[in-house]
Short mmCIF file of C-alpha atoms in Angstrom, two decimals:
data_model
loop_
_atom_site.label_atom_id
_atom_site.label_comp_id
_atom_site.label_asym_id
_atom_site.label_seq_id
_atom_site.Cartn_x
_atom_site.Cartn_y
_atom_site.Cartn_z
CA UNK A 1 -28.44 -30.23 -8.44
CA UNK A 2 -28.56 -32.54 -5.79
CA UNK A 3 -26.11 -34.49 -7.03
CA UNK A 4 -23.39 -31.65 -6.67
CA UNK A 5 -20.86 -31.56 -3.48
CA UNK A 6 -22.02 -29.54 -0.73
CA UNK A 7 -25.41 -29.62 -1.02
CA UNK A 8 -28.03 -30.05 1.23
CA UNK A 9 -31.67 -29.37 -0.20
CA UNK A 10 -33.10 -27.60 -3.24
CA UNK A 11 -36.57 -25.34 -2.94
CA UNK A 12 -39.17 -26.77 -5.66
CA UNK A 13 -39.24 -24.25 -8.14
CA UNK A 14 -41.71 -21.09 -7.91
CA UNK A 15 -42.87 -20.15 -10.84
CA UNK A 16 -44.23 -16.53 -11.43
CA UNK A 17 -47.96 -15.55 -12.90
CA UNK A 18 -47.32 -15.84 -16.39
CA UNK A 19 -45.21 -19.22 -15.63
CA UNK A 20 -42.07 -18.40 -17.91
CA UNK A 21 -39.95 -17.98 -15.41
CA UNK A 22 -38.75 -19.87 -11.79
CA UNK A 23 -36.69 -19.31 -8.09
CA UNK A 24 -35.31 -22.08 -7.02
CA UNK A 25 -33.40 -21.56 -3.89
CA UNK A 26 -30.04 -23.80 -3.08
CA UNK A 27 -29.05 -24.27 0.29
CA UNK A 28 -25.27 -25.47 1.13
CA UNK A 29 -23.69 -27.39 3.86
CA UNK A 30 -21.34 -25.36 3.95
CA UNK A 31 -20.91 -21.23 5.12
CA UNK A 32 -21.40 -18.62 3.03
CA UNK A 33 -17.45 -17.45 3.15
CA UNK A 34 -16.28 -20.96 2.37
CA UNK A 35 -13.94 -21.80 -0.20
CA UNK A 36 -16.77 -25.11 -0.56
CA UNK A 37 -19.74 -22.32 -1.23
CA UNK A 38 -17.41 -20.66 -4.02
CA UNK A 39 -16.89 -23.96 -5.39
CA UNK A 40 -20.45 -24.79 -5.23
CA UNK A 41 -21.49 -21.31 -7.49
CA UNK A 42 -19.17 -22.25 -9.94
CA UNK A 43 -20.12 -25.59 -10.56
CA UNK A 44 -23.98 -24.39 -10.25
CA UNK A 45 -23.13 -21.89 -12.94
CA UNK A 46 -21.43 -24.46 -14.83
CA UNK A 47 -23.68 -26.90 -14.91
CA UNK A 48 -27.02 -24.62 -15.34
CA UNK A 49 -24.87 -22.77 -18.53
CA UNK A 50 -25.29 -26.47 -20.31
CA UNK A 51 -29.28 -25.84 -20.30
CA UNK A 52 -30.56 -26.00 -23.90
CA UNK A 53 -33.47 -23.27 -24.36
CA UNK A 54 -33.44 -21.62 -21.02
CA UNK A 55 -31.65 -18.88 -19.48
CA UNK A 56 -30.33 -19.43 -16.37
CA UNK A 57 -28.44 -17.37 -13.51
CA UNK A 58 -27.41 -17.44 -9.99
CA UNK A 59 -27.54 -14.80 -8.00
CA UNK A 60 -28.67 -14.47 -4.40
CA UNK A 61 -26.15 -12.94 -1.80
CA UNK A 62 -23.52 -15.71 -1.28
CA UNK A 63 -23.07 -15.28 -5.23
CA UNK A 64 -22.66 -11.48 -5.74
CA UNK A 65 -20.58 -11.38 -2.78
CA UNK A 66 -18.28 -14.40 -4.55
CA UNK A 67 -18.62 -12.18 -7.63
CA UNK A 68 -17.39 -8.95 -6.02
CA UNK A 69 -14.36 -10.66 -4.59
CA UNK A 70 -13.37 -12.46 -8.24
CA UNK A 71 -13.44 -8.42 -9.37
CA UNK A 72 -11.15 -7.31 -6.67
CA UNK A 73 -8.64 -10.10 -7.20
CA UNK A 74 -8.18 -9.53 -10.70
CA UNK A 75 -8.41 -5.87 -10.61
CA UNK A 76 -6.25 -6.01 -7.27
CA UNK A 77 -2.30 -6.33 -9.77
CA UNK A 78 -3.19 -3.15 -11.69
CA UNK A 79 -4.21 -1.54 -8.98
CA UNK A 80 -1.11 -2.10 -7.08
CA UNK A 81 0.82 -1.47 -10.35
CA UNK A 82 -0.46 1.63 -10.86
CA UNK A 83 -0.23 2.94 -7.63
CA UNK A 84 3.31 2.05 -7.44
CA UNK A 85 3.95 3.00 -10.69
CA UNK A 86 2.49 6.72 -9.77
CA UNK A 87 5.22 6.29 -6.56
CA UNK A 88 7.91 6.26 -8.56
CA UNK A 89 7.22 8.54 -10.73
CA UNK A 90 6.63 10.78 -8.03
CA UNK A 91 10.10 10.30 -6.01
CA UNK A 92 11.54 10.52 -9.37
CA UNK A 93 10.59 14.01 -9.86
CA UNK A 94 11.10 14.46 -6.21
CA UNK A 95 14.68 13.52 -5.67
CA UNK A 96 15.71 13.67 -9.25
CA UNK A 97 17.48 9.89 -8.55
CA UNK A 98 16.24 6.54 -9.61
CA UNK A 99 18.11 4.46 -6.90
CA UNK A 100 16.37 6.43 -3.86
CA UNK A 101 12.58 5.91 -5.53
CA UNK A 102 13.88 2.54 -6.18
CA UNK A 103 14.47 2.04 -2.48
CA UNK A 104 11.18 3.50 -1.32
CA UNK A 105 8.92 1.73 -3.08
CA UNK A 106 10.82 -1.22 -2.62
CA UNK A 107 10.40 -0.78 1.16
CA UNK A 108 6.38 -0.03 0.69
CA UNK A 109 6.13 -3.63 -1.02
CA UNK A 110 7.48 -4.89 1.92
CA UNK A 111 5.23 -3.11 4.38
CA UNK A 112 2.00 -4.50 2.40
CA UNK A 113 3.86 -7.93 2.74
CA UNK A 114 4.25 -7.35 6.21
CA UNK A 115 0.79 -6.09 6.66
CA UNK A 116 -1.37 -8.28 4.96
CA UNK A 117 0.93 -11.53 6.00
CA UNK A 118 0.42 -10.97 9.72
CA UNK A 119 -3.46 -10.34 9.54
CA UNK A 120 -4.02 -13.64 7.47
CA UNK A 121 -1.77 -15.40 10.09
CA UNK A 122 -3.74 -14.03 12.81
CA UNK A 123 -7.41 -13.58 11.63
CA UNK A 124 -7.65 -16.04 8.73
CA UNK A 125 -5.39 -19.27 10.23
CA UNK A 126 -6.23 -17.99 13.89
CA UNK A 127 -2.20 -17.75 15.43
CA UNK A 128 -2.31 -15.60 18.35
CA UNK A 129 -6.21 -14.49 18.18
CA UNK A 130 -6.19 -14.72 21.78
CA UNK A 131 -3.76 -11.51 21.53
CA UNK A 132 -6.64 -9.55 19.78
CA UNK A 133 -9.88 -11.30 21.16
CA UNK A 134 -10.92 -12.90 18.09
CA UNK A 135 -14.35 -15.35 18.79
CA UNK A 136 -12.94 -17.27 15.44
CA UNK A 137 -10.77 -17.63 12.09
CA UNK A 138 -12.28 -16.79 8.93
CA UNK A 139 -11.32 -15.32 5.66
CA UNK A 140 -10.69 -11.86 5.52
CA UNK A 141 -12.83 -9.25 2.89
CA UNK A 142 -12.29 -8.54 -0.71
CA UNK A 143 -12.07 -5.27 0.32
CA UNK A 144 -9.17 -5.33 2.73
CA UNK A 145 -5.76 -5.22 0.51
CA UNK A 146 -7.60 -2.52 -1.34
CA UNK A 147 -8.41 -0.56 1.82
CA UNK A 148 -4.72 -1.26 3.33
CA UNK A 149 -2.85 -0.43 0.57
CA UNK A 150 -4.56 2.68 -0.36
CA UNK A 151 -4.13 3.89 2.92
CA UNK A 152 -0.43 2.66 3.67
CA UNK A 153 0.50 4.04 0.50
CA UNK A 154 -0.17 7.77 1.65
CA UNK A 155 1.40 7.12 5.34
CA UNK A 156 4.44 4.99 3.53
CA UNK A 157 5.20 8.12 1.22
CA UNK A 158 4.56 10.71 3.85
CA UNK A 159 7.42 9.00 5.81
CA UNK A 160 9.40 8.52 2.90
CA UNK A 161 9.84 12.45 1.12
CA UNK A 162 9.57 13.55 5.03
CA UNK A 163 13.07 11.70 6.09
CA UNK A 164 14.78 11.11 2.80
CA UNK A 165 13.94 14.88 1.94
CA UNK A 166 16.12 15.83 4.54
CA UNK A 167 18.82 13.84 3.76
CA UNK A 168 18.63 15.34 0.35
CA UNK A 169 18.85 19.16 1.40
CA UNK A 170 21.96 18.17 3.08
CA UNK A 171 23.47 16.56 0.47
CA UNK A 172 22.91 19.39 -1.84
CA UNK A 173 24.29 21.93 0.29
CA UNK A 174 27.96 19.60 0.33
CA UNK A 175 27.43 16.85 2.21
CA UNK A 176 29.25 13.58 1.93
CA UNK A 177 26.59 10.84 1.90
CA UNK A 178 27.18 9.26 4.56
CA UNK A 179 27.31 12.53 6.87
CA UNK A 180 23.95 13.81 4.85
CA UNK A 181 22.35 10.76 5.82
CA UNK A 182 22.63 10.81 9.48
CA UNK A 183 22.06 14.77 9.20
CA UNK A 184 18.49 14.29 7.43
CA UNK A 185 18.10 11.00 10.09
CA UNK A 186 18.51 13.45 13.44
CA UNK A 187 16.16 15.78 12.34
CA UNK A 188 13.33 14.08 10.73
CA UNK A 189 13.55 10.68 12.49
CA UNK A 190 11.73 12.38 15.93
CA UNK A 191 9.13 13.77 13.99
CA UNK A 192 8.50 10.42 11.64
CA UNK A 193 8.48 8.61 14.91
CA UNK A 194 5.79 10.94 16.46
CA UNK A 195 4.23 10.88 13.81
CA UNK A 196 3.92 6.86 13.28
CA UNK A 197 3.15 6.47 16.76
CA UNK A 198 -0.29 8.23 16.47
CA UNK A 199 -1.30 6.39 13.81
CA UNK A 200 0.12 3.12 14.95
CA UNK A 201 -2.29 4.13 18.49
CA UNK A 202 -5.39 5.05 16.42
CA UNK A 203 -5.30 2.11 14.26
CA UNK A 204 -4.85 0.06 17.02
CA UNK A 205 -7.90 1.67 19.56
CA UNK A 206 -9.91 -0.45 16.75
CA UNK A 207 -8.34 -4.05 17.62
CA UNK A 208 -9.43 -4.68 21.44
CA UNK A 209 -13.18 -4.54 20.54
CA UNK A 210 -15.26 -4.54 17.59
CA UNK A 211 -17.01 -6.36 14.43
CA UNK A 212 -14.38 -8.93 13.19
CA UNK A 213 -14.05 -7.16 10.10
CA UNK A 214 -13.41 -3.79 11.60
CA UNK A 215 -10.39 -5.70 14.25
CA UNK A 216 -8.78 -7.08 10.62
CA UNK A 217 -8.38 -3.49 8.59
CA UNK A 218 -7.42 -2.07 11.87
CA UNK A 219 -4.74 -4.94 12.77
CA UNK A 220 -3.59 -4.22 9.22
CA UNK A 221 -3.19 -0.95 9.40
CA UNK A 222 -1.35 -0.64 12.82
CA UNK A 223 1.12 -3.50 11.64
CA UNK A 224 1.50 -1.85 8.34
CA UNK A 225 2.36 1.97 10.31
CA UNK A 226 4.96 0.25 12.90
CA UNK A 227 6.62 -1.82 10.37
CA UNK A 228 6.93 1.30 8.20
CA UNK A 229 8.33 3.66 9.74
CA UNK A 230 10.40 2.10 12.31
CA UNK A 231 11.67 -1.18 9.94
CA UNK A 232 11.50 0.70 6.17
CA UNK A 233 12.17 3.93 7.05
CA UNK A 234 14.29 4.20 9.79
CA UNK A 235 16.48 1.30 9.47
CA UNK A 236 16.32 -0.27 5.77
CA UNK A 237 16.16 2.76 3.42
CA UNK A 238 18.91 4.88 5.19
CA UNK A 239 21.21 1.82 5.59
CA UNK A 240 20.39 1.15 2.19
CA UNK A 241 21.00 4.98 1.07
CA UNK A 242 24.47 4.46 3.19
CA UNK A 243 25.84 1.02 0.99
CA UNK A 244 24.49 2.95 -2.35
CA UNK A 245 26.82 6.20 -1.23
CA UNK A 246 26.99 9.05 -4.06
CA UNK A 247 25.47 6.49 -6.62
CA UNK A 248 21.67 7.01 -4.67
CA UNK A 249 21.66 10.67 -5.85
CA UNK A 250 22.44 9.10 -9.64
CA UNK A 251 20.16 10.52 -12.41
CA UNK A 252 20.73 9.23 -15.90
CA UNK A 253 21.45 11.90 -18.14
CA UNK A 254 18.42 10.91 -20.46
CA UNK A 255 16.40 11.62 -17.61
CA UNK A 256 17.71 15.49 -17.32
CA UNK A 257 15.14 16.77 -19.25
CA UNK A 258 12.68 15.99 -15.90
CA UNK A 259 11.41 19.68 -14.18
CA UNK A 260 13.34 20.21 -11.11
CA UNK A 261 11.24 20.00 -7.77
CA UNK A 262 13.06 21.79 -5.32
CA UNK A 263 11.16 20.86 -2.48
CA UNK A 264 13.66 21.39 0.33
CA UNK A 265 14.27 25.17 -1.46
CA UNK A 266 17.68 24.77 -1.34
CA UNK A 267 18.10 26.97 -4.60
CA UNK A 268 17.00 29.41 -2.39
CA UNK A 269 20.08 29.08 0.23
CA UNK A 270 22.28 29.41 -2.58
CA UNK A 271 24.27 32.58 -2.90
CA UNK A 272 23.82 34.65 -6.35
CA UNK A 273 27.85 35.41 -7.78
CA UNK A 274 25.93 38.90 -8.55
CA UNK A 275 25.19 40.06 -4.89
CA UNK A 276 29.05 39.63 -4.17
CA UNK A 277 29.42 42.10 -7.62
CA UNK A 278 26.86 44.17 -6.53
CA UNK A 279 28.62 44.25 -2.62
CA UNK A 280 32.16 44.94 -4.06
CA UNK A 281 30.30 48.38 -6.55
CA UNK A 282 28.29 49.60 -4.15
CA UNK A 283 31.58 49.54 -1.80
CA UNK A 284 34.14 50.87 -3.80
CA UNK A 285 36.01 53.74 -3.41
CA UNK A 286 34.32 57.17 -5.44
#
């Protein structure tokens, strides 16, 4: 073992009482969140895997914590998938439309993007850490793109049926697309923005201060809120809603057979042809 890269001594072995078994305890030159320590497992487990006779493992906490993180990466494209997946499904059966789900979760990849690209700029290569009072860079958690988009994803949708619902209710009660679109944007946009801006301030109360760990999720977060619902939201889904015109409220006819979701009850502002009946009998002349 001495003879691998990055490291420094190796315990003598302990064996226990009955003397079929031994710790040996490596010790690397490098830190324990090091792309040089993840190196150094593998190649420990490679080389100890070659043993003839003997069962060997590493384990320790550098190792289970370089374990956990291998999960999360490979579980971390079918989580997204899925959760996506369930988003459009969802808007689907929402706005009975495939271009407006289309949009949305179009606009939440771009939010994780944004999210996740500005705390690895900041925390993990150090740009503007001043801004945040960070001691030093340093790779971020496994656990933080699971944590950020989980919780985005909620926020991201909220924002999404919230504003686009609106625009939808006045397109179904006659509105040209353009004029439903700037109806739905007047009177949801305050309360998005409200809205945003209290999560944007709680996420943020976790930045100044705090465990490095706890300043990253938070960052996250409070980039991943602003760029939302005041980039996604407010500016690229209803100018994108705007160039798509009457073809964003498109639902192939294959896809009739879906239940209908009326969420803004507009089936319930629609007149009944039988009260006028009923109106013109009960009115008429004996």
């Amino acid at each position: 073992m001495q003879g691998l890269d990055d490291v420094v001594t190796v315990t003598p072995a302990i064996p226990n009482a009955d003397g079929d078994a031994a710790l040996l305890t490596v010790v690397p030159d490098s830190g324990p969140t090091s792309a040089a320590t993840e190196q150094l497992v593998e190649d420990l487990r490679a080389e100890l895997s070659d043993l003839d006779g003997v069962t060997a493992s590493v384990t320790g906490q550098t190792a289970v914590s370089v374990d956990v993180a291998s999960s999360l990466n490979s579980a971390l494209p079918v989580y997204l998938a899925l959760v996506v997946g369930l988003a459009l499904v969802l808007l689907v059966l929402v706005f009975r439309s495939l271009l407006v789900p289309l949009v949305g979760v179009l606009g939440f990849l771009l939010t994780i993007g944004a999210a996740l690209g500005a705390t690895v700029a900041v925390f993990q290569w150090g740009w503007l850490g001043d801004l945040v009072n960070l001691e030093s860079a340093g790779p971020l958690i496994s656990l933080t793109p699971i944590l950020v988009i989980g919780i985005l994803f909620g926020l991201a949708m909220d924002y999404q049926v919230f504003l686009v619902s609106r625009m939808h209710e006045a397109h179904a009660h006659g509105a040209a697309p353009t004029a439903a679109i700037r109806s739905g944007f007047r009177s949801a946009a305050p309360v998005v923005f409200a809205a945003a801006l209290i999560m944007f301030s709680v996420f943020a109360g976790f930045v100044p201060a705090g465990d490095a760990t706890i300043k990253s999720i938070g960052f996250a977060l409070a980039i991943g809120v602003l760029f939302d619902a005041f980039v996604v939201r407010m500016v690229l889904v209803p100018a994108a809603l705007a160039l798509l015109g009457e073809r964003a409220w498109w639902l192939p006819r294959w896809l009739r057979w879906l239940p209908v979701l009326d969420v803004e009850g507009a089936a319930l502002e629609k007149a009944d042809p039988r009260d006028d009946e009923r109106e013109l009998v009960g009115t008429s002349a004996p």
